[in-house]
Amino acid sequence: MMYPRLKLLHRLLADDGVFFVSIDDNELASLRLVLDEIFGASNFLSNVVWQKRTSPDARLNLGPAHDHIVVYAKRLASAKERLNKVPLSIGRTKDFKNPDLDRRGLWASVDLTGQTGHATKDQFYEINTPSGKKLLPPAKRCWALSETSFLALDKDKRIWFGKNGNSRPRLKKFLSESEGSTVWTWWTNEEVGHNQEATKELLAILGEDSTFETPKPTRLIERILQLATDKNSLVLDSFAGSGTTAHAVLKLNAQDTGTRRFILIETMDYAETITAERVRRVMSGYGDGSKAVIGLGGGFDYYTVGERLLLDDGMLNRAVGLPAIRDYVAWTEGIPIGQCTPLVPLETEGNASSPSWMGEAHGLGLFFVWDDTNPTTLDLSLLTQLVKRPGRYLIYADQCALGEDFMRRHNITYKKIPRDITRL
């Protein structure tokens, strides 16, 4: 079930795009083998471990506490370049305090010593603490800054000597000036949420009548979006579930005035009542009284899948209709969606005088010769009806009566209906 979908997702992914897939321990090894084959083992980026529970399951011994989020890229170097730092997490911001009531707000202190291996002589000097104590770097260490830089920071009150003013100096890093933090592969539930939080979140949005077994917390998808998207990225979730991805996209857009767009795909019968309904309520607002949540704004279109183009026996499904068949074939040959020439009247000039004409792509003129009642044969008579101008042409028909040498001399390529219609 997964292989053809992963293959298609790889085709759809941007060259600098990043692919995330959530999986538990049971199928992790199998998934990695499939992804290595499709993406290439060299494009493996990371295996994130997400702590999905807050406490052990009392019913199980060695019960699962985590899931995996496997990360691949289409082109690893390009993807690594576009990965972002993320806002400091809840857990990390707990390290920020303001014991000296600095006007710049919360700060955390960092070590001001370094290894001596690449030190210069101006990193070895004596520091006078506010209490009058004189300090040299610890043994086999140096100061991380030159004396000039240190004195400038001390004058700007960015050096912390401890509450008593006689501790080894540390540099103050202000939360308001933080550019974010790098990300490692262990994501705690304190940072990105957990299963119980996700269930409560969905319950608050949809009420008790709409249950969903395994929703993802919005904060988890937010972390992925913060890491891998910019303000105008397009995000695809091919197993949309309860619609958490759309919720996270809208929430992040509201935070940074972004214009990220989302595409959700869901084949289960709750696509309308849970997936789409959650997105509607998140956009417009939900809840009553003190529990009311303001809508995030935005909009989306809801589509359902139509008739299958190709039946199990490989034949075209006539119920789809000729215009839809032509549009699909044109798109697979490189004509953008919506730009396929519609069925035209015979009096139109040039090659388009034929109702079989579809347009041009990659230097080829495309014809799709179809008759609902009889097989079509590409012969000399049909060719002269189709082609009115010299050029290179690709012609779809049920069968071909022209020889290969003739076709080659006249720059004609033939494809058989339905055998040569590309299957996604």
mmCIF file of N, CA, C and O in Angstrom, residues 177-243:
data_model
loop_
_atom_site.group_PDB
_atom_site.id
_atom_site.type_symbol
_atom_site.label_atom_id
_atom_site.label_comp_id
_atom_site.label_asym_id
_atom_site.label_seq_id
_atom_site.Cartn_x
_atom_site.Cartn_y
_atom_site.Cartn_z
ATOM 1 N N GLU A 177 16.607 38.612 22.157
ATOM 2 C CA GLU A 177 17.567 38.717 21.072
ATOM 3 C C GLU A 177 17.877 37.374 20.427
ATOM 4 O O GLU A 177 18.686 37.293 19.512
ATOM 5 N N SER A 178 17.214 36.350 20.912
ATOM 6 C CA SER A 178 17.510 35.009 20.412
ATOM 7 C C SER A 178 17.023 34.825 18.984
ATOM 8 O O SER A 178 15.914 35.242 18.620
ATOM 9 N N GLU A 179 17.845 34.223 18.150
ATOM 10 C CA GLU A 179 17.457 33.891 16.770
ATOM 11 C C GLU A 179 16.839 32.502 16.695
ATOM 12 O O GLU A 179 16.579 31.988 15.610
ATOM 13 N N GLY A 180 16.583 31.908 17.838
ATOM 14 C CA GLY A 180 16.060 30.551 17.865
ATOM 15 C C GLY A 180 17.158 29.571 18.218
ATOM 16 O O GLY A 180 18.304 29.937 18.487
ATOM 17 N N SER A 181 16.814 28.323 18.205
ATOM 18 C CA SER A 181 17.779 27.301 18.585
ATOM 19 C C SER A 181 17.836 26.210 17.520
ATOM 20 O O SER A 181 16.886 25.998 16.767
ATOM 21 N N THR A 182 18.963 25.540 17.470
ATOM 22 C CA THR A 182 19.070 24.370 16.617
ATOM 23 C C THR A 182 18.245 23.241 17.220
ATOM 24 O O THR A 182 17.854 23.288 18.381
ATOM 25 N N VAL A 183 17.983 22.239 16.421
ATOM 26 C CA VAL A 183 17.077 21.166 16.839
ATOM 27 C C VAL A 183 17.835 19.846 16.859
ATOM 28 O O VAL A 183 18.609 19.548 15.950
ATOM 29 N N TRP A 184 17.608 19.062 17.906
ATOM 30 C CA TRP A 184 18.163 17.715 17.914
ATOM 31 C C TRP A 184 17.046 16.712 17.689
ATOM 32 O O TRP A 184 15.909 17.095 17.424
ATOM 33 N N THR A 185 17.350 15.434 17.779
ATOM 34 C CA THR A 185 16.390 14.412 17.347
ATOM 35 C C THR A 185 15.570 13.823 18.483
ATOM 36 O O THR A 185 14.856 12.848 18.272
ATOM 37 N N TRP A 186 15.640 14.404 19.673
ATOM 38 C CA TRP A 186 14.809 13.955 20.791
ATOM 39 C C TRP A 186 13.823 15.054 21.106
ATOM 40 O O TRP A 186 14.192 16.136 21.573
ATOM 41 N N TRP A 187 12.534 14.813 20.805
ATOM 42 C CA TRP A 187 11.486 15.803 21.013
ATOM 43 C C TRP A 187 10.606 15.347 22.170
ATOM 44 O O TRP A 187 9.883 14.343 22.056
ATOM 45 N N THR A 188 10.659 16.080 23.272
ATOM 46 C CA THR A 188 9.887 15.706 24.445
ATOM 47 C C THR A 188 8.441 16.171 24.313
ATOM 48 O O THR A 188 8.134 17.099 23.566
ATOM 49 N N ASN A 189 7.557 15.518 25.072
ATOM 50 C CA ASN A 189 6.153 15.945 25.032
ATOM 51 C C ASN A 189 5.971 17.329 25.640
ATOM 52 O O ASN A 189 4.998 18.009 25.357
ATOM 53 N N GLU A 190 6.922 17.757 26.465
ATOM 54 C CA GLU A 190 6.854 19.118 27.010
ATOM 55 C C GLU A 190 7.047 20.152 25.910
ATOM 56 O O GLU A 190 6.432 21.221 25.921
ATOM 57 N N GLU A 191 7.850 19.811 24.926
ATOM 58 C CA GLU A 191 8.132 20.733 23.820
ATOM 59 C C GLU A 191 7.059 20.697 22.738
ATOM 60 O O GLU A 191 6.655 21.745 22.222
ATOM 61 N N VAL A 192 6.627 19.500 22.333
ATOM 62 C CA VAL A 192 5.794 19.371 21.134
ATOM 63 C C VAL A 192 4.448 18.691 21.377
ATOM 64 O O VAL A 192 3.728 18.406 20.430
ATOM 65 N N GLY A 193 4.107 18.446 22.639
ATOM 66 C CA GLY A 193 2.812 17.848 22.913
ATOM 67 C C GLY A 193 2.841 16.336 22.941
ATOM 68 O O GLY A 193 3.862 15.701 22.669
ATOM 69 N N HIS A 194 1.692 15.751 23.284
ATOM 70 C CA HIS A 194 1.578 14.302 23.415
ATOM 71 C C HIS A 194 0.177 13.860 23.005
ATOM 72 O O HIS A 194 -0.674 14.706 22.663
ATOM 73 N N ASN A 195 -0.055 12.564 23.015
ATOM 74 C CA ASN A 195 -1.331 12.024 22.531
ATOM 75 C C ASN A 195 -2.536 12.556 23.300
ATOM 76 O O ASN A 195 -3.573 12.869 22.715
ATOM 77 N N GLN A 196 -2.410 12.636 24.622
ATOM 78 C CA GLN A 196 -3.539 13.090 25.429
ATOM 79 C C GLN A 196 -3.872 14.552 25.123
ATOM 80 O O GLN A 196 -5.043 14.933 25.016
ATOM 81 N N GLU A 197 -2.840 15.355 24.942
ATOM 82 C CA GLU A 197 -3.063 16.755 24.577
ATOM 83 C C GLU A 197 -3.785 16.854 23.235
ATOM 84 O O GLU A 197 -4.693 17.669 23.060
ATOM 85 N N ALA A 198 -3.382 16.015 22.282
ATOM 86 C CA ALA A 198 -3.997 16.043 20.955
ATOM 87 C C ALA A 198 -5.479 15.674 21.023
ATOM 88 O O ALA A 198 -6.323 16.278 20.350
ATOM 89 N N THR A 199 -5.797 14.670 21.852
ATOM 90 C CA THR A 199 -7.192 14.245 22.000
ATOM 91 C C THR A 199 -8.043 15.356 22.613
ATOM 92 O O THR A 199 -9.161 15.633 22.164
ATOM 93 N N LYS A 200 -7.514 16.009 23.651
ATOM 94 C CA LYS A 200 -8.243 17.106 24.291
ATOM 95 C C LYS A 200 -8.431 18.274 23.322
ATOM 96 O O LYS A 200 -9.478 18.926 23.322
ATOM 97 N N GLU A 201 -7.417 18.519 22.533
ATOM 98 C CA GLU A 201 -7.482 19.612 21.564
ATOM 99 C C GLU A 201 -8.597 19.372 20.550
ATOM 100 O O GLU A 201 -9.400 20.272 20.258
ATOM 101 N N LEU A 202 -8.671 18.153 20.034
ATOM 102 C CA LEU A 202 -9.700 17.821 19.050
ATOM 103 C C LEU A 202 -11.087 17.844 19.678
ATOM 104 O O LEU A 202 -12.060 18.283 19.055
ATOM 105 N N LEU A 203 -11.177 17.402 20.913
ATOM 106 C CA LEU A 203 -12.451 17.411 21.630
ATOM 107 C C LEU A 203 -12.963 18.838 21.817
ATOM 108 O O LEU A 203 -14.161 19.109 21.657
ATOM 109 N N ALA A 204 -12.063 19.765 22.115
ATOM 110 C CA ALA A 204 -12.463 21.159 22.306
ATOM 111 C C ALA A 204 -12.964 21.771 21.008
ATOM 112 O O ALA A 204 -13.857 22.625 21.012
ATOM 113 N N ILE A 205 -12.421 21.321 19.881
ATOM 114 C CA ILE A 205 -12.803 21.893 18.587
ATOM 115 C C ILE A 205 -14.101 21.296 18.066
ATOM 116 O O ILE A 205 -14.996 22.009 17.614
ATOM 117 N N LEU A 206 -14.228 19.965 18.141
ATOM 118 C CA LEU A 206 -15.344 19.268 17.491
ATOM 119 C C LEU A 206 -16.407 18.767 18.458
ATOM 120 O O LEU A 206 -17.498 18.389 18.026
ATOM 121 N N GLY A 207 -16.115 18.722 19.739
ATOM 122 C CA GLY A 207 -17.085 18.212 20.683
ATOM 123 C C GLY A 207 -17.020 16.701 20.813
ATOM 124 O O GLY A 207 -16.293 16.012 20.084
ATOM 125 N N GLU A 208 -17.794 16.158 21.721
ATOM 126 C CA GLU A 208 -17.716 14.733 22.048
ATOM 127 C C GLU A 208 -18.259 13.820 20.960
ATOM 128 O O GLU A 208 -17.987 12.629 20.952
ATOM 129 N N ASP A 209 -19.047 14.358 20.048
ATOM 130 C CA ASP A 209 -19.632 13.520 19.011
ATOM 131 C C ASP A 209 -18.618 13.108 17.942
ATOM 132 O O ASP A 209 -18.839 12.164 17.189
ATOM 133 N N SER A 210 -17.510 13.833 17.863
ATOM 134 C CA SER A 210 -16.519 13.551 16.827
ATOM 135 C C SER A 210 -15.257 12.984 17.467
ATOM 136 O O SER A 210 -14.450 13.720 18.032
ATOM 137 N N THR A 211 -15.137 11.664 17.437
ATOM 138 C CA THR A 211 -13.986 11.010 18.051
ATOM 139 C C THR A 211 -13.007 10.554 16.974
ATOM 140 O O THR A 211 -13.388 10.180 15.874
ATOM 141 N N PHE A 212 -11.730 10.591 17.322
ATOM 142 C CA PHE A 212 -10.666 10.178 16.413
ATOM 143 C C PHE A 212 -9.586 9.522 17.262
ATOM 144 O O PHE A 212 -9.155 10.076 18.269
ATOM 145 N N GLU A 213 -9.152 8.337 16.864
ATOM 146 C CA GLU A 213 -8.315 7.528 17.751
ATOM 147 C C GLU A 213 -6.899 8.068 17.936
ATOM 148 O O GLU A 213 -6.367 8.038 19.038
ATOM 149 N N THR A 214 -6.277 8.525 16.875
ATOM 150 C CA THR A 214 -4.848 8.849 16.984
ATOM 151 C C THR A 214 -4.516 10.225 16.402
ATOM 152 O O THR A 214 -3.736 10.336 15.453
ATOM 153 N N PRO A 215 -5.087 11.306 16.944
ATOM 154 C CA PRO A 215 -4.713 12.631 16.427
ATOM 155 C C PRO A 215 -3.283 12.983 16.839
ATOM 156 O O PRO A 215 -2.754 12.446 17.817
ATOM 157 N N LYS A 216 -2.679 13.872 16.075
ATOM 158 C CA LYS A 216 -1.361 14.398 16.422
ATOM 159 C C LYS A 216 -1.540 15.771 17.081
ATOM 160 O O LYS A 216 -2.405 16.544 16.683
ATOM 161 N N PRO A 217 -0.721 16.093 18.077
ATOM 162 C CA PRO A 217 -0.811 17.432 18.681
ATOM 163 C C PRO A 217 -0.378 18.508 17.695
ATOM 164 O O PRO A 217 0.578 18.312 16.933
ATOM 165 N N THR A 218 -1.063 19.631 17.722
ATOM 166 C CA THR A 218 -0.730 20.715 16.801
ATOM 167 C C THR A 218 0.703 21.179 16.997
ATOM 168 O O THR A 218 1.399 21.524 16.035
ATOM 169 N N ARG A 219 1.169 21.168 18.234
ATOM 170 C CA ARG A 219 2.535 21.642 18.507
ATOM 171 C C ARG A 219 3.583 20.765 17.822
ATOM 172 O O ARG A 219 4.664 21.253 17.453
ATOM 173 N N LEU A 220 3.292 19.486 17.642
ATOM 174 C CA LEU A 220 4.231 18.603 16.952
ATOM 175 C C LEU A 220 4.381 19.016 15.488
ATOM 176 O O LEU A 220 5.497 19.124 14.969
ATOM 177 N N ILE A 221 3.259 19.253 14.807
ATOM 178 C CA ILE A 221 3.326 19.651 13.403
ATOM 179 C C ILE A 221 3.882 21.068 13.276
ATOM 180 O O ILE A 221 4.597 21.379 12.314
ATOM 181 N N GLU A 222 3.579 21.929 14.249
ATOM 182 C CA GLU A 222 4.172 23.267 14.246
ATOM 183 C C GLU A 222 5.689 23.188 14.237
ATOM 184 O O GLU A 222 6.368 23.935 13.515
ATOM 185 N N ARG A 223 6.250 22.304 15.050
ATOM 186 C CA ARG A 223 7.705 22.160 15.109
ATOM 187 C C ARG A 223 8.260 21.767 13.733
ATOM 188 O O ARG A 223 9.277 22.312 13.282
ATOM 189 N N ILE A 224 7.590 20.853 13.064
ATOM 190 C CA ILE A 224 8.034 20.443 11.729
ATOM 191 C C ILE A 224 7.974 21.618 10.753
ATOM 192 O O ILE A 224 8.900 21.846 9.976
ATOM 193 N N LEU A 225 6.882 22.388 10.819
ATOM 194 C CA LEU A 225 6.735 23.534 9.916
ATOM 195 C C LEU A 225 7.761 24.616 10.214
ATOM 196 O O LEU A 225 8.310 25.244 9.301
ATOM 197 N N GLN A 226 8.031 24.867 11.491
ATOM 198 C CA GLN A 226 9.045 25.855 11.866
ATOM 199 C C GLN A 226 10.413 25.450 11.344
ATOM 200 O O GLN A 226 11.206 26.294 10.910
ATOM 201 N N LEU A 227 10.673 24.175 11.369
ATOM 202 C CA LEU A 227 11.976 23.660 10.957
ATOM 203 C C LEU A 227 12.150 23.668 9.438
ATOM 204 O O LEU A 227 13.226 23.989 8.933
ATOM 205 N N ALA A 228 11.082 23.343 8.700
ATOM 206 C CA ALA A 228 11.258 23.006 7.287
ATOM 207 C C ALA A 228 10.554 23.925 6.300
ATOM 208 O O ALA A 228 10.681 23.729 5.098
ATOM 209 N N THR A 229 9.807 24.937 6.749
ATOM 210 C CA THR A 229 9.084 25.790 5.799
ATOM 211 C C THR A 229 9.518 27.235 5.924
ATOM 212 O O THR A 229 10.053 27.659 6.955
ATOM 213 N N ASP A 230 9.274 27.992 4.851
ATOM 214 C CA ASP A 230 9.355 29.442 4.946
ATOM 215 C C ASP A 230 7.935 29.992 4.882
ATOM 216 O O ASP A 230 6.965 29.237 4.891
ATOM 217 N N LYS A 231 7.801 31.324 4.786
ATOM 218 C CA LYS A 231 6.477 31.931 4.920
ATOM 219 C C LYS A 231 5.530 31.633 3.762
ATOM 220 O O LYS A 231 4.325 31.827 3.899
ATOM 221 N N ASN A 232 6.047 31.180 2.622
ATOM 222 C CA ASN A 232 5.148 30.911 1.487
ATOM 223 C C ASN A 232 5.261 29.475 0.995
ATOM 224 O O ASN A 232 5.010 29.190 -0.170
ATOM 225 N N SER A 233 5.619 28.560 1.875
ATOM 226 C CA SER A 233 5.764 27.154 1.489
ATOM 227 C C SER A 233 4.407 26.507 1.212
ATOM 228 O O SER A 233 3.366 26.945 1.710
ATOM 229 N N LEU A 234 4.450 25.449 0.429
ATOM 230 C CA LEU A 234 3.276 24.610 0.172
ATOM 231 C C LEU A 234 3.480 23.295 0.907
ATOM 232 O O LEU A 234 4.479 22.607 0.712
ATOM 233 N N VAL A 235 2.530 22.937 1.768
ATOM 234 C CA VAL A 235 2.655 21.770 2.638
ATOM 235 C C VAL A 235 1.611 20.730 2.238
ATOM 236 O O VAL A 235 0.424 21.042 2.158
ATOM 237 N N LEU A 236 2.064 19.518 1.978
ATOM 238 C CA LEU A 236 1.162 18.425 1.599
ATOM 239 C C LEU A 236 1.138 17.369 2.696
ATOM 240 O O LEU A 236 2.179 16.887 3.134
ATOM 241 N N ASP A 237 -0.060 17.019 3.154
ATOM 242 C CA ASP A 237 -0.248 15.916 4.100
ATOM 243 C C ASP A 237 -1.118 14.878 3.399
ATOM 244 O O ASP A 237 -2.313 15.085 3.212
ATOM 245 N N SER A 238 -0.507 13.761 3.015
ATOM 246 C CA SER A 238 -1.220 12.774 2.200
ATOM 247 C C SER A 238 -2.048 11.803 3.030
ATOM 248 O O SER A 238 -2.798 11.006 2.480
ATOM 249 N N PHE A 239 -1.898 11.824 4.355
ATOM 250 C CA PHE A 239 -2.758 11.052 5.257
ATOM 251 C C PHE A 239 -3.220 12.026 6.334
ATOM 252 O O PHE A 239 -2.713 12.020 7.456
ATOM 253 N N ALA A 240 -4.203 12.854 5.995
ATOM 254 C CA ALA A 240 -4.504 14.048 6.789
ATOM 255 C C ALA A 240 -5.126 13.755 8.139
ATOM 256 O O ALA A 240 -5.035 14.571 9.056
ATOM 257 N N GLY A 241 -5.803 12.610 8.287
ATOM 258 C CA GLY A 241 -6.372 12.264 9.581
ATOM 259 C C GLY A 241 -7.329 13.316 10.091
ATOM 260 O O GLY A 241 -8.299 13.692 9.437
ATOM 261 N N SER A 242 -7.053 13.830 11.288
ATOM 262 C CA SER A 242 -7.968 14.788 11.916
ATOM 263 C C SER A 242 -7.738 16.218 11.448
ATOM 264 O O SER A 242 -8.408 17.133 11.932
ATOM 265 N N GLY A 243 -6.784 16.451 10.547
ATOM 266 C CA GLY A 243 -6.568 17.789 10.003
ATOM 267 C C GLY A 243 -5.592 18.637 10.791
ATOM 268 O O GLY A 243 -5.565 19.864 10.650
#
